[in-house]
Every structure is written in structure tokens, then in C-alpha cells.
Short mmCIF file of C-alpha atoms in Angstrom, two decimals:
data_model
loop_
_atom_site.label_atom_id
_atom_site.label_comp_id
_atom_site.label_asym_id
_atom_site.label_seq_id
_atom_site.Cartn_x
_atom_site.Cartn_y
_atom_site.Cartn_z
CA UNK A 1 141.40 118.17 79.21
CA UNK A 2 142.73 117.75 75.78
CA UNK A 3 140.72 117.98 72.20
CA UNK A 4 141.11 114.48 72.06
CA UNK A 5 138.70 113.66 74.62
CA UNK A 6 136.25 116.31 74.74
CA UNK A 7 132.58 115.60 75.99
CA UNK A 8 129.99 114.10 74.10
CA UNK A 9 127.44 116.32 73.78
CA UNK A 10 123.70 115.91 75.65
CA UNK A 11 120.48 115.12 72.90
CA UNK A 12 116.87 114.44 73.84
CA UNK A 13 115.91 110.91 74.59
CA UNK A 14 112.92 111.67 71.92
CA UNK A 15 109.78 110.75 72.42
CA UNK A 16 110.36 106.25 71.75
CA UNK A 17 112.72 106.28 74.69
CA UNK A 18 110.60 103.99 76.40
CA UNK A 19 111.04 100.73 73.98
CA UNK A 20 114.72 101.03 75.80
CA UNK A 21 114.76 102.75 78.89
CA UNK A 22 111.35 100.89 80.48
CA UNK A 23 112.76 98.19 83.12
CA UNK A 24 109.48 96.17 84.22
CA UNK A 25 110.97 96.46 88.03
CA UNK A 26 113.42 99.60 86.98
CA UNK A 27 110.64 101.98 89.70
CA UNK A 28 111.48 99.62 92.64
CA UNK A 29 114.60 100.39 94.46
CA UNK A 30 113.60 98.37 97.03
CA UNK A 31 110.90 94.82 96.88
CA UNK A 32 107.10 96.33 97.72
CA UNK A 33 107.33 94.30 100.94
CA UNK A 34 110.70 95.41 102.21
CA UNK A 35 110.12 96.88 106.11
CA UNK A 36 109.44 100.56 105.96
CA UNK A 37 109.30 100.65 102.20
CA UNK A 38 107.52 104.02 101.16
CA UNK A 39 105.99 105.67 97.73
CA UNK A 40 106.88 108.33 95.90
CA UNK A 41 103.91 109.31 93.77
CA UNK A 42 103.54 111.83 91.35
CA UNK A 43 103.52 113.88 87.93
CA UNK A 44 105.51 115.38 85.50
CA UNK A 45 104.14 118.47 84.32
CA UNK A 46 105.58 121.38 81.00
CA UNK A 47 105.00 125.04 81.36
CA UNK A 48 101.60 124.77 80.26
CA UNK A 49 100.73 122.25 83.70
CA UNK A 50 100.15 119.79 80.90
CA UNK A 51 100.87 116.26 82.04
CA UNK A 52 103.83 114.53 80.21
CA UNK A 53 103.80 111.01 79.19
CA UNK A 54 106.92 110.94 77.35
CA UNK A 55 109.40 111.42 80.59
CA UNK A 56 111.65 109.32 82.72
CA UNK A 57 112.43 110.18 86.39
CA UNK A 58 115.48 108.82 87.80
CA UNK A 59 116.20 108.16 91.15
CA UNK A 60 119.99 107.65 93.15
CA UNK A 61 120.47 107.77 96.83
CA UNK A 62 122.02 106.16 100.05
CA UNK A 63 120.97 103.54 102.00
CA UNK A 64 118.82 103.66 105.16
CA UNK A 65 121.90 104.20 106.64
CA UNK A 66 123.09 107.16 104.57
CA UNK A 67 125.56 104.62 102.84
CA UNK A 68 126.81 104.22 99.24
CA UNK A 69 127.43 100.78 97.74
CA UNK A 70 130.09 102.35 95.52
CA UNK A 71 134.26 102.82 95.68
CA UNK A 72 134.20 106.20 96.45
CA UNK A 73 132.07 106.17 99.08
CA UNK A 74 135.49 105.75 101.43
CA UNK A 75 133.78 105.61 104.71
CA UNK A 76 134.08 101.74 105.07
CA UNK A 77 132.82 98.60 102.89
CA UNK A 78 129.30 97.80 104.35
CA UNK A 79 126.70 96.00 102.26
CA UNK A 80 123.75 97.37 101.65
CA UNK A 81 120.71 96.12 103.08
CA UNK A 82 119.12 92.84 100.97
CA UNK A 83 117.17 94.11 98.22
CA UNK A 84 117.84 97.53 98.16
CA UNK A 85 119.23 98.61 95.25
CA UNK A 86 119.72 102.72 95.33
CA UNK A 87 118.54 103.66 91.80
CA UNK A 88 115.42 103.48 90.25
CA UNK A 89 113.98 104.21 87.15
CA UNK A 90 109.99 105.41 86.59
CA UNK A 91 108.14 106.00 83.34
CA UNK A 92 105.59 108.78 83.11
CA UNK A 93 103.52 106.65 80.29
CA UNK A 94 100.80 106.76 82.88
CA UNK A 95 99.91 110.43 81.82
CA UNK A 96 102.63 112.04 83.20
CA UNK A 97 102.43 110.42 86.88
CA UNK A 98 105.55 108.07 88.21
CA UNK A 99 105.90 105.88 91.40
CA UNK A 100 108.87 105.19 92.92
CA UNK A 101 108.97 102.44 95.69
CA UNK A 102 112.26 102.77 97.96
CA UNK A 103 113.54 103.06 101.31
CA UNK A 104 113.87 106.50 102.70
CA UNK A 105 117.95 107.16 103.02
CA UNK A 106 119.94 108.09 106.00
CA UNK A 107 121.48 111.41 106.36
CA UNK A 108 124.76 111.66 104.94
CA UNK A 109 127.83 113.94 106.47
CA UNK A 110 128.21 117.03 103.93
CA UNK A 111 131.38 118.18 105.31
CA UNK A 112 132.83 120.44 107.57
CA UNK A 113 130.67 119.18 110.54
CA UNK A 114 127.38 119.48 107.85
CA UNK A 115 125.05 116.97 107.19
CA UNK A 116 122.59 116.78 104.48
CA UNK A 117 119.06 115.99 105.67
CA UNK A 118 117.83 112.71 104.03
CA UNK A 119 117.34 113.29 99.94
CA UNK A 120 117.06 111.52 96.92
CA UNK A 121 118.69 113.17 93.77
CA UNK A 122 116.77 112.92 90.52
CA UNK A 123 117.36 113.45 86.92
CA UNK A 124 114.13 114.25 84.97
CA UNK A 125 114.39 113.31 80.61
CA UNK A 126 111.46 113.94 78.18
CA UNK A 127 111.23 114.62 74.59
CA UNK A 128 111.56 118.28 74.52
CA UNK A 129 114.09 118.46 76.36
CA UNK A 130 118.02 118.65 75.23
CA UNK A 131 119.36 117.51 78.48
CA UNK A 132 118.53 116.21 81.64
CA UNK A 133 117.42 118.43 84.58
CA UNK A 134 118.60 117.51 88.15
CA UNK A 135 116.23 118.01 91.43
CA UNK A 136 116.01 116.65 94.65
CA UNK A 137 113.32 114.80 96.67
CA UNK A 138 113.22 115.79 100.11
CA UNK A 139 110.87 114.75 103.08
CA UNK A 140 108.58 116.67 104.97
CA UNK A 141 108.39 114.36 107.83
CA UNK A 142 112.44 115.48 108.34
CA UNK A 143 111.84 118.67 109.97
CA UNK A 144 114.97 119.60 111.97
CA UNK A 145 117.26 117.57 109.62
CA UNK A 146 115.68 119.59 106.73
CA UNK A 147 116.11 123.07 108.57
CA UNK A 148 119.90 122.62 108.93
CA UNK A 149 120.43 120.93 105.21
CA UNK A 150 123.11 123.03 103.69
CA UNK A 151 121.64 122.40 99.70
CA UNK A 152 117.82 123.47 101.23
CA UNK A 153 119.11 126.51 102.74
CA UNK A 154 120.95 127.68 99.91
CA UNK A 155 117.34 127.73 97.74
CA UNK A 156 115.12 130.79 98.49
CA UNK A 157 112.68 130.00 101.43
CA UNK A 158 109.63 130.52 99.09
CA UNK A 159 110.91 128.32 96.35
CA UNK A 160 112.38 125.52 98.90
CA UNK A 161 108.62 123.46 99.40
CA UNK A 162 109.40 122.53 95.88
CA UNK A 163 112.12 120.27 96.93
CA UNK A 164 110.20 118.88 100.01
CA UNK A 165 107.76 115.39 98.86
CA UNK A 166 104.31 115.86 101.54
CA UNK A 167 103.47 112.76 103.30
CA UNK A 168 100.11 112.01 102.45
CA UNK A 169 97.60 112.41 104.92
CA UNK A 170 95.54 109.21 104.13
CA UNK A 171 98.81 106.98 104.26
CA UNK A 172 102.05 108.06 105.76
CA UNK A 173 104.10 106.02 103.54
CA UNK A 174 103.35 107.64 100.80
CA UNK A 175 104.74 110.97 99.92
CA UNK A 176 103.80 113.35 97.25
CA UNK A 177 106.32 115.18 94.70
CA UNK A 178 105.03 117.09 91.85
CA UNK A 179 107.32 118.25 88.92
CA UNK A 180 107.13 121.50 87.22
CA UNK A 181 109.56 122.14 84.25
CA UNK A 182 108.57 125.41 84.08
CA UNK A 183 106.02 128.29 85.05
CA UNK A 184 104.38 129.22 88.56
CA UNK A 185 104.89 126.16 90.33
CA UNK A 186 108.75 125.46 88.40
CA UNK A 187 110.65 122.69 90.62
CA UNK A 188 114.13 124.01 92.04
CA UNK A 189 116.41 122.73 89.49
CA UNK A 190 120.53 122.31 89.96
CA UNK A 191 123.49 122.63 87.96
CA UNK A 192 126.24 120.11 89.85
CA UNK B 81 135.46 107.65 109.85
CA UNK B 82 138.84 109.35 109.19
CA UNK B 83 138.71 111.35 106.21
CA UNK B 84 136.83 111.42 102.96
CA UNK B 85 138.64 111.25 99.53
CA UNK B 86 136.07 112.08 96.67
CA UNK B 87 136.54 113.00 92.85
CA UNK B 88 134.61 116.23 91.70
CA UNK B 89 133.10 116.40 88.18
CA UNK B 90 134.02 119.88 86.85
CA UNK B 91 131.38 121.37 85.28
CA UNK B 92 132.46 122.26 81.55
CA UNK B 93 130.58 124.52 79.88
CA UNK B 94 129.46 125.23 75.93
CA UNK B 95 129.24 121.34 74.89
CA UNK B 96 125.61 120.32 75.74
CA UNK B 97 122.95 122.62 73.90
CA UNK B 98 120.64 124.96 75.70
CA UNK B 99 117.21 123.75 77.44
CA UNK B 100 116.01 126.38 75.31
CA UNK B 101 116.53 126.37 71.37
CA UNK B 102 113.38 127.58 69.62
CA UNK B 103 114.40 125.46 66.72
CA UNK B 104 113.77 122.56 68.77
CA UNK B 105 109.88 123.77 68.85
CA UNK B 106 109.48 120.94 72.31
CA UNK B 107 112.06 122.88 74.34
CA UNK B 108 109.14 125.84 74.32
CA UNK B 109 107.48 124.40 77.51
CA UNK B 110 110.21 122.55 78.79
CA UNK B 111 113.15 124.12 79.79
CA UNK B 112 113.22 125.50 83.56
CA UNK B 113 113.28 129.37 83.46
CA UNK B 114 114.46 129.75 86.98
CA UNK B 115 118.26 130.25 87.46
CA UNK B 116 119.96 126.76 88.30
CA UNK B 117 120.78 126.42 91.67
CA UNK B 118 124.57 124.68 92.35
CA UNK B 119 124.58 121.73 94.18
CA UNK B 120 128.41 120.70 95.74
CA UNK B 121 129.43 117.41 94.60
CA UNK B 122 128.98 115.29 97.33
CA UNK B 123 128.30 112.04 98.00
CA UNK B 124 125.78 111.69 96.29
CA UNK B 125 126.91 113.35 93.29
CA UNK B 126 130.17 111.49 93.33
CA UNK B 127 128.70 107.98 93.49
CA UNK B 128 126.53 105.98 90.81
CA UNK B 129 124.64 103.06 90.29
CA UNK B 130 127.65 100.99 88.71
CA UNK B 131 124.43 98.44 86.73
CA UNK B 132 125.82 95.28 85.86
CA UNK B 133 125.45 91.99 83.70
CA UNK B 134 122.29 91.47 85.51
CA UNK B 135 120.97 94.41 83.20
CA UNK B 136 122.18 92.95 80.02
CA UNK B 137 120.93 89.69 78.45
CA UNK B 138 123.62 87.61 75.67
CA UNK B 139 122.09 88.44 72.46
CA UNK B 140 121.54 91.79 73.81
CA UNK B 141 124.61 93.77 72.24
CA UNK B 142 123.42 92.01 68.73
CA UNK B 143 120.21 93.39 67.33
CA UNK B 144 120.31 91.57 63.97
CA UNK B 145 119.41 88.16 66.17
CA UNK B 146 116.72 89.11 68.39
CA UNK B 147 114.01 87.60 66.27
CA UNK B 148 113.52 84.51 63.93
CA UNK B 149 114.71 85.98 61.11
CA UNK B 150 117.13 88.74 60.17
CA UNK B 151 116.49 92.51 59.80
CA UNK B 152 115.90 94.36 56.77
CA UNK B 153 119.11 96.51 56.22
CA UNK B 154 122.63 97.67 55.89
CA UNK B 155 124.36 95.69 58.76
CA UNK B 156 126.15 97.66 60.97
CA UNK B 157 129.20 97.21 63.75
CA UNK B 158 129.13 100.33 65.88
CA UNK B 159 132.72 100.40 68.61
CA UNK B 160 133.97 102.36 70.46
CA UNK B 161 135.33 103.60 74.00
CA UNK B 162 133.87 105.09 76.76
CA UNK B 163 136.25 107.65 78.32
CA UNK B 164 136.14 110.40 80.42
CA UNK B 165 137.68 113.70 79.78
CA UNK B 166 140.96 113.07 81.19
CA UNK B 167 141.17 110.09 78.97
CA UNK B 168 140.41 107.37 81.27
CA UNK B 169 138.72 103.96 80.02
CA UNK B 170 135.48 103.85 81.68
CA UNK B 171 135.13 99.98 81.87
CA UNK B 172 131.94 97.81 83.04
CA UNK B 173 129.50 99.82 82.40
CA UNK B 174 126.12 99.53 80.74
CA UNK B 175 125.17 101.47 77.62
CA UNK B 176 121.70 101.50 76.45
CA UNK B 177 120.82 102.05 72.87
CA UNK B 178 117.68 102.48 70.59
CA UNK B 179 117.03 103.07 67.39
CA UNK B 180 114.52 103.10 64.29
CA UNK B 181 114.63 100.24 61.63
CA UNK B 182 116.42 100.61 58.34
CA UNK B 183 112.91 102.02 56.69
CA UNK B 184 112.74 105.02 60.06
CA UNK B 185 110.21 103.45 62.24
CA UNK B 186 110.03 102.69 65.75
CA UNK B 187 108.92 99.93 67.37
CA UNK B 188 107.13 102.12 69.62
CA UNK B 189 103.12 102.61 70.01
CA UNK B 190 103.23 106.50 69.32
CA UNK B 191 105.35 106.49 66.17
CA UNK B 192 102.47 106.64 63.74
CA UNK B 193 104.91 107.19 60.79
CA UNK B 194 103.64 105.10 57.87
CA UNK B 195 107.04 103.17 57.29
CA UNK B 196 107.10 99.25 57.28
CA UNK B 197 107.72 97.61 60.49
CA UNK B 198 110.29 95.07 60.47
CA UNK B 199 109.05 92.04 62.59
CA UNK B 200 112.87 91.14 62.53
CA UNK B 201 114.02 93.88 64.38
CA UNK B 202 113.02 95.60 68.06
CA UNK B 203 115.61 98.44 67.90
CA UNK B 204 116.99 98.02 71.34
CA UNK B 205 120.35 97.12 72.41
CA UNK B 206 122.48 96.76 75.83
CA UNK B 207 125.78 96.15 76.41
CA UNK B 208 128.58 96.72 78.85
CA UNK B 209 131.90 98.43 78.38
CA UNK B 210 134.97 95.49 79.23
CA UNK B 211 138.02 96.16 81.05
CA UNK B 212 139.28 98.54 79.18
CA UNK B 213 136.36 100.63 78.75
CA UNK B 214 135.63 98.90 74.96
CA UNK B 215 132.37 98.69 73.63
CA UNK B 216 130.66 96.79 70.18
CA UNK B 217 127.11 96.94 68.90
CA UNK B 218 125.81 94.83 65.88
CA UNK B 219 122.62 96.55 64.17
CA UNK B 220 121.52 97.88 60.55
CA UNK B 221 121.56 101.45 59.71
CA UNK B 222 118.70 103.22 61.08
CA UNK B 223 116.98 104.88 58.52
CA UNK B 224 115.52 108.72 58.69
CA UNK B 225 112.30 110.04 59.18
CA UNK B 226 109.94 113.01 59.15
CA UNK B 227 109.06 114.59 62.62
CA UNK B 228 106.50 117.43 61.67
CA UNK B 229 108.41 120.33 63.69
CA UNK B 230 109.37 122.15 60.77
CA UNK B 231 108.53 122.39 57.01
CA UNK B 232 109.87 119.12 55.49
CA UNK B 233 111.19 118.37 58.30
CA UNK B 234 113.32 114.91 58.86
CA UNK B 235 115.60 113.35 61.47
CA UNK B 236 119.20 112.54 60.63
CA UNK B 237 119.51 108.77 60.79
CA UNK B 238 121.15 108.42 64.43
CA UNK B 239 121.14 105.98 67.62
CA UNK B 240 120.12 107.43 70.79
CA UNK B 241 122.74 105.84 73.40
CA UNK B 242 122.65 106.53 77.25
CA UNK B 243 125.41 106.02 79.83
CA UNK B 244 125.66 105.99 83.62
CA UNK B 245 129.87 106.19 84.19
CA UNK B 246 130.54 105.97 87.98
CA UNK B 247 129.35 109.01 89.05
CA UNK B 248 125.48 110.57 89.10
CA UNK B 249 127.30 114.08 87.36
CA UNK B 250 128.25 111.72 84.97
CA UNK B 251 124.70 110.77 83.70
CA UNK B 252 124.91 110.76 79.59
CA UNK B 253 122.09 110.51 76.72
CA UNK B 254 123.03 111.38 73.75
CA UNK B 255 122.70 110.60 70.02
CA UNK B 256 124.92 108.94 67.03
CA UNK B 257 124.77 110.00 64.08
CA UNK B 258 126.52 109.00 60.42
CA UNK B 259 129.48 110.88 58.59
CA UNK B 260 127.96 112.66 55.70
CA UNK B 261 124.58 112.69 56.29
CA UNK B 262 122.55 115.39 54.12
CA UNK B 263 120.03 116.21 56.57
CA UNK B 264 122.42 117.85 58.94
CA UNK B 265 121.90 121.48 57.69
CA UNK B 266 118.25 121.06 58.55
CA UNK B 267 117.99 119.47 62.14
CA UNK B 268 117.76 121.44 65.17
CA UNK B 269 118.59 118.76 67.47
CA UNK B 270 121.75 117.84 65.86
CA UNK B 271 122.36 121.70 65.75
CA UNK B 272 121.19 122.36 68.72
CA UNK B 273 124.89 121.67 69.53
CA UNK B 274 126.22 125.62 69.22
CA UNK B 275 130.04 124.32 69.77
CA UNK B 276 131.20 122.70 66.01
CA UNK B 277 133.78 121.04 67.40
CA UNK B 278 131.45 119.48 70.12
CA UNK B 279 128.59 118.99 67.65
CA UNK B 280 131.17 116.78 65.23
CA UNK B 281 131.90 114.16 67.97
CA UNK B 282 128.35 112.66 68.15
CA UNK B 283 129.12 111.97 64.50
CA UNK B 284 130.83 108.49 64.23
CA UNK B 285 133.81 107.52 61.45
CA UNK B 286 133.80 104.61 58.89
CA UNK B 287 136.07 102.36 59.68
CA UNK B 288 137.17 100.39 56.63
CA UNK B 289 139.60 98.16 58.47
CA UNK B 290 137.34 96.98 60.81
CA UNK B 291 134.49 96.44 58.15
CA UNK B 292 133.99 92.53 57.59
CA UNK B 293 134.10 91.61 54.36
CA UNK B 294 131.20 90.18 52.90
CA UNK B 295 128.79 91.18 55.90
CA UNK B 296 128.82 94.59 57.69
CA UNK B 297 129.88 98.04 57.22
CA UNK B 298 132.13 99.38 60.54
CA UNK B 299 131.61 102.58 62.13
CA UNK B 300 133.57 104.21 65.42
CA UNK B 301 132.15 105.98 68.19
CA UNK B 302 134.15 107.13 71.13
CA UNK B 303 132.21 108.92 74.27
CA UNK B 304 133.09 111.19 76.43
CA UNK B 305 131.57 111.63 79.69
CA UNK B 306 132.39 114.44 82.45
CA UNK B 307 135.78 113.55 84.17
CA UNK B 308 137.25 114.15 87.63
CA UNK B 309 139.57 116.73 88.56
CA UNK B 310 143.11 116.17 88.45
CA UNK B 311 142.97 116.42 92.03
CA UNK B 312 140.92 114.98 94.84
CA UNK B 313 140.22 116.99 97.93
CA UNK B 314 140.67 115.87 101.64
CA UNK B 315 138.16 115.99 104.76
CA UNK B 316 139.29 115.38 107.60
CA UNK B 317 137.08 114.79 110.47
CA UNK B 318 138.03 114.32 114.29
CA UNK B 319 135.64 111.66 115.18
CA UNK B 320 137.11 108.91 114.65
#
């Protein structure tokens, strides 16, 4: 790297992000109706487990086939499946709480004979904050894929339910995921 | 499959500001206090959503001819390239901007600053880079305004801008913000920055040659988002 091209520097998205960043179907990675379509449900909270309503959560993940739509994803062209579109893109305007409607992804190979247990990565932005932070959605109904995910076992076992969304017991396609910025309950956050 | 052949993002360190800066009074409650765990680039990490035309409408990239009438303002054309660190054109991809109007208000319910409204002018814009990773905005000059988190306390005029690149590592908001500006010495965010050299490229440059004459003032602004190695590594698996 050269002077010439250094990196831009991260700022906050401020607190009127939302006149740009607020896609009417941007939570939706895949249509409401599309077959095994689940929820992801739930709330963005600061160190003082107050609710934030001036976040964004973004979502990115494979297919339900642990594929990538994408050029360096060299394991063979295969289109994804109709309608599924691997990022979305919730507001927290509601008082904090978000909804993400997707498919759950396949597990993907992690290399050197490792997979990765089925995830979704996610980049959490909010006034207050001076860059994004990264976690990942896991799934509780992934046991044994979850038990031998490389990423989950390198977080301390008392910290790693943070990274796990609960199915909910009233409707098993909807899982819960709670995010703490900060204090008791902080989410596992990474630096990639 | 055969074998995998994936970039990795190098992390590089002492450009983006600290979750924490007391100056920024917001970053009190959120920043994570917990170490950072590393997460290996992997798929997932390597890979993007690569957002199309779809995402950007044809008066999108001109915000001066959104609405019946024209905005209030110094007219503006803000250019520039989208690169990565090694220098690379990042073409076809979508930046997002948004802004206040010329007088520092936001068409946005919670700013309750008691500036005029323009009913000319939204403040959002969308465009994608072209082939050769070339970008061009047309706007007014966003003007500044007070924000309460210190004594006397005002915003830099600037345009918030996020990126996507190819890659989820490569995931950019950031800010623009005009050569010269006197409120500098007093705004954390700007100075939140701790690297000068770093902190000076979210300012843009006047451009008098490409200024057009009898209509809009012409400023540059060039961003950088994380590159891949020089080198990609190989996986090779037996399977196949």
C-alpha cells in the first residue's frame, strides 16, 4: 500500500441515516412466502439495555445451499435459488427491534476439512457509533454443526449463546437474536 | 470442488477512529468493551452483495432535480474514484449518500433543528461507480448545524457516503467533508480520526477545472476501501 491510496476513514452514519439507508423491502432477503422462509426478530440494545431506534442491522450470507452468488466464490457458477437475494438490510426505527425474513444458509467448507455450521454475518451501525461492529447469527436448531464450527469454538463457551438466535417456542420459524453493544449481556463482536 | 482461490482483506490498523472517543459523548454506551474476537476471512468475508442498477433510479445521482423546483444553494459536482488500497478501480458499485440542505436540516422526522426545510430538496442520492470505478454526484453544499454534544457545538458541513466494494470486510460509511472548513478544530467526529494523514482524506479538493462555468462549483473525492493481499492463498481439497 502506498500514501496514495490509503483508506478512507470509518464515521458514524448519525442519527438521519434512515432518509438513505431505509429500502421498503431492504429486511427481506428472501419473498415472505418463499418455502422454508424463517424470521429473525429482535432488538438492538446500548450499555444501558436501552433500546436503539437509530440503528441498521445488516445481513450477508450463502444460499440454502451454502453458495455465494459472487466471483470469488470459485466453487462453480450455480444460480441462486429465485428470489433469494443474500443481503438484507433492517431498520431499528421500531424502538430498537429489527426483522429479518431469509432463508436459513447451508454450511459452507472452512478449510482444511472444516466446515462452518450455518451463519449469517452481520454488521450493526447506529449514531454513536464510529464504525460498524461485526457479529454473527447462528442457529440453535444446528446442534452438531454448531459444536464443530471452528469461529464458535474459538469464542469462550460462556460468551458463545450470544452468537446462537433461539427458535421460538410458539413458532419454529422464527428465531430470536438480541444485540448488546455493551454491558452484561455484550454480543460477541469480531475484528475480520 | 478442486481448490479454492480467495482474496484476504488485511486488516490495517490506526485509520478508522476508536468505538470509544469520549469526545464523541454517543460512543459512551456504545462501543463493545469485550476484546474483539478474529474471524478468518472466509467465504463469507470474501464475498459481497455486488447491488446493482436495480438499486439506483435515473435522477438518482442528481439531487438538484428530484422535486418541481430547484434547491436552495451553492450547486455542487462531487467525483471521484472508488479504489482499494492497492489502487484498483472498484467499478459497478453502489454508493449511497445523504446529506442536510444548504440551511443544515434534514429531511428526517427527528432533526428538530429550527432551519428552513427546502421542499426542493430530499438530501439523498445513489449512484453506481462505471467501469472504471468513476463516480459523479450533483447536489448543493450542505450547510452546518448545531448538535448539542458540546458547548456551541456544530457539525462541519459534510456528506455521509456508504459503500459495499466486493467484499463484506470491505463494508464503508464514512463522511465528506469541505477544504477549509472552520469548524474542524471543534468536532469530535471529524477528529475522532487520531491519524492526520487519514483524517485529511475524508476532506475533498476544489477542483477549478472541472467547475462549470456559470453553474456549479467542483469538488474531488477519492475512496479508499480495504484491499486484498498481493497474494491469494490456495486450498486444495481431495474430493473432487
Amino acid at each position: 500500500m502506498t500514501e496514495d491510496f490509503g483508506l478512507t476513514p470509518s464515521q458514524t452514519v448519525g442519527p438521519f441515516l434512515h432518509i438513505a439507508l431505509t429500502w421498503e423491502d431492504g429486511n427481506l432477503v428472501v419473498p415472505r412466502d418463499f418455502p422454508d422462509a424463517i424470521r429473525i426478530v429482535g432488538t438492538l440494545y446500548d450499555g444501558a439495555e436501552s433500546q436503539i431506534p437509530d440503528g441498521l442491522i445488516e445481513t450477508w450470507q450463502a444460499d440454502p445451499e451454502g453458495r455465494f452468488d459472487h466471483p470469488d466464490d470459485l466453487r462453480g457458477e450455480k444460480e441462486p435459488p429465485e428470489g433469494f437475494i443474500a443481503f438484507g438490510r433492517a431498520t431499528t426505527l421500531d424502538g430498537g427491534h429489527f426483522e429479518i425474513v431469509t432463508a436459513k444458509p447451508g454450511p459452507l467448507p472452512a478449510g482444511g476439512g472444516e466446515i462452518e455450521a450455518p451463519h449469517l454475518n452481520v454488521s450493526v451501525f447506529a449514531r454513536g457509533m464510529l464504525d460498524r461492529v461485526v457479529t454473527r447469527i447462528y442457529f440453535s436448531d444446528e446442534p452438531e454443526a454448531n459444536a464443530v464450527d471452528p469461529v464458535l469454538n474459538s469464542v469462550d463457551p460462556e460468551r458463545r449463546s450470544r452468537l446462537i438466535a433461539e427458535a421460538s417456542a410458539k413458532d419454529p420459524a422464527t428465531y430470536l437474536f438480541d444485540i448488546y453493544l455493551q454491558g452484561e449481556h455484550e454480543s460477541v463482536f469480531f475484528e475480520l | 470442488m478442486s481448490e479454492l482461490l480467495v482474496p484476504h482483506y488485511p486488516q490495517i490498523t490506526g485509520v478508522h477512529p476508536p468505538m470509544d472517543f469520549p469526545d464523541y459523548r454517543s460512543t459512551a454506551l456504545r462501543h463493545p468493551t469485550q476484546p474483539l474476537q478474529v474471524l478468518p476471512q472466509r467465504l463469507t468475508e470474501i464475498t459481497g452483495p455486488l447491488l446493482g442498477e436495480s438499486r439506483v433510479g435515473p435522477t438518482d445521482h442528481d439531487l438538484t432535480v428530484q422535486h418541481d423546483g430547484e434547491p436552495f444553494g451553492q450547486r455542487i459536482i462531487v467525483r471521484g474514484r472508488v479504489l482499494d488500497t492497492r489502487g484498483t478501480p472498484i467499478p459497478h458499485t453502489l454508493i449511497e449518500i445523504w446529506q442536510a440542505n444548504a440551511s443544515g436540516r434534514y429531511r428526517h422526522i427527528g432533526d428538530n433543528w429550527p432551519a428552513p426545510l427546502d421542499p426542493n430538496f430530499t438530501g439523498v442520492g445513489r449512484t453506481m461507480t462505471d467501469a472504471q470505478g468513476n463516480y459523479e454526484f450533483l447536489t448543493v453544499k450542505p450547510g452546518a448545524y448545531p448538535w448539542k454534544n458540546h458547548d456551541n457545538a456544530w457539525r462541519p458541513a459534510h456528506i455521509h457516503f456508504s459503500l459495499f466494494g466486493r467484499a463484506f470486510t470491505q463494508r464503508l460509511v464514512t463522511q465528506m467533508y469541505f477544504p477549509d472548513d472552520p469548524l474542524f478544530s471543534q468536532d469530535p467526529i471529524f477528529n475522532s480520526v487520531r491519524d492526520v494523514a487519514a483524517r485529511e482524506r475524508m476532506i475533498a479538493t476544489f477542483n477549478l477545472a472541472e467547475t462549470k462555468p456559470e453553474w456549479a462549483l467542483a469538488f474531488d473525492f477519492d475512496i479508499v476501501l480495504r484491499g486484498p493481499d498481493a497474494s491469494v492463498f490456495e486450498e486444495e481439497d481431495d474430493d473432487d
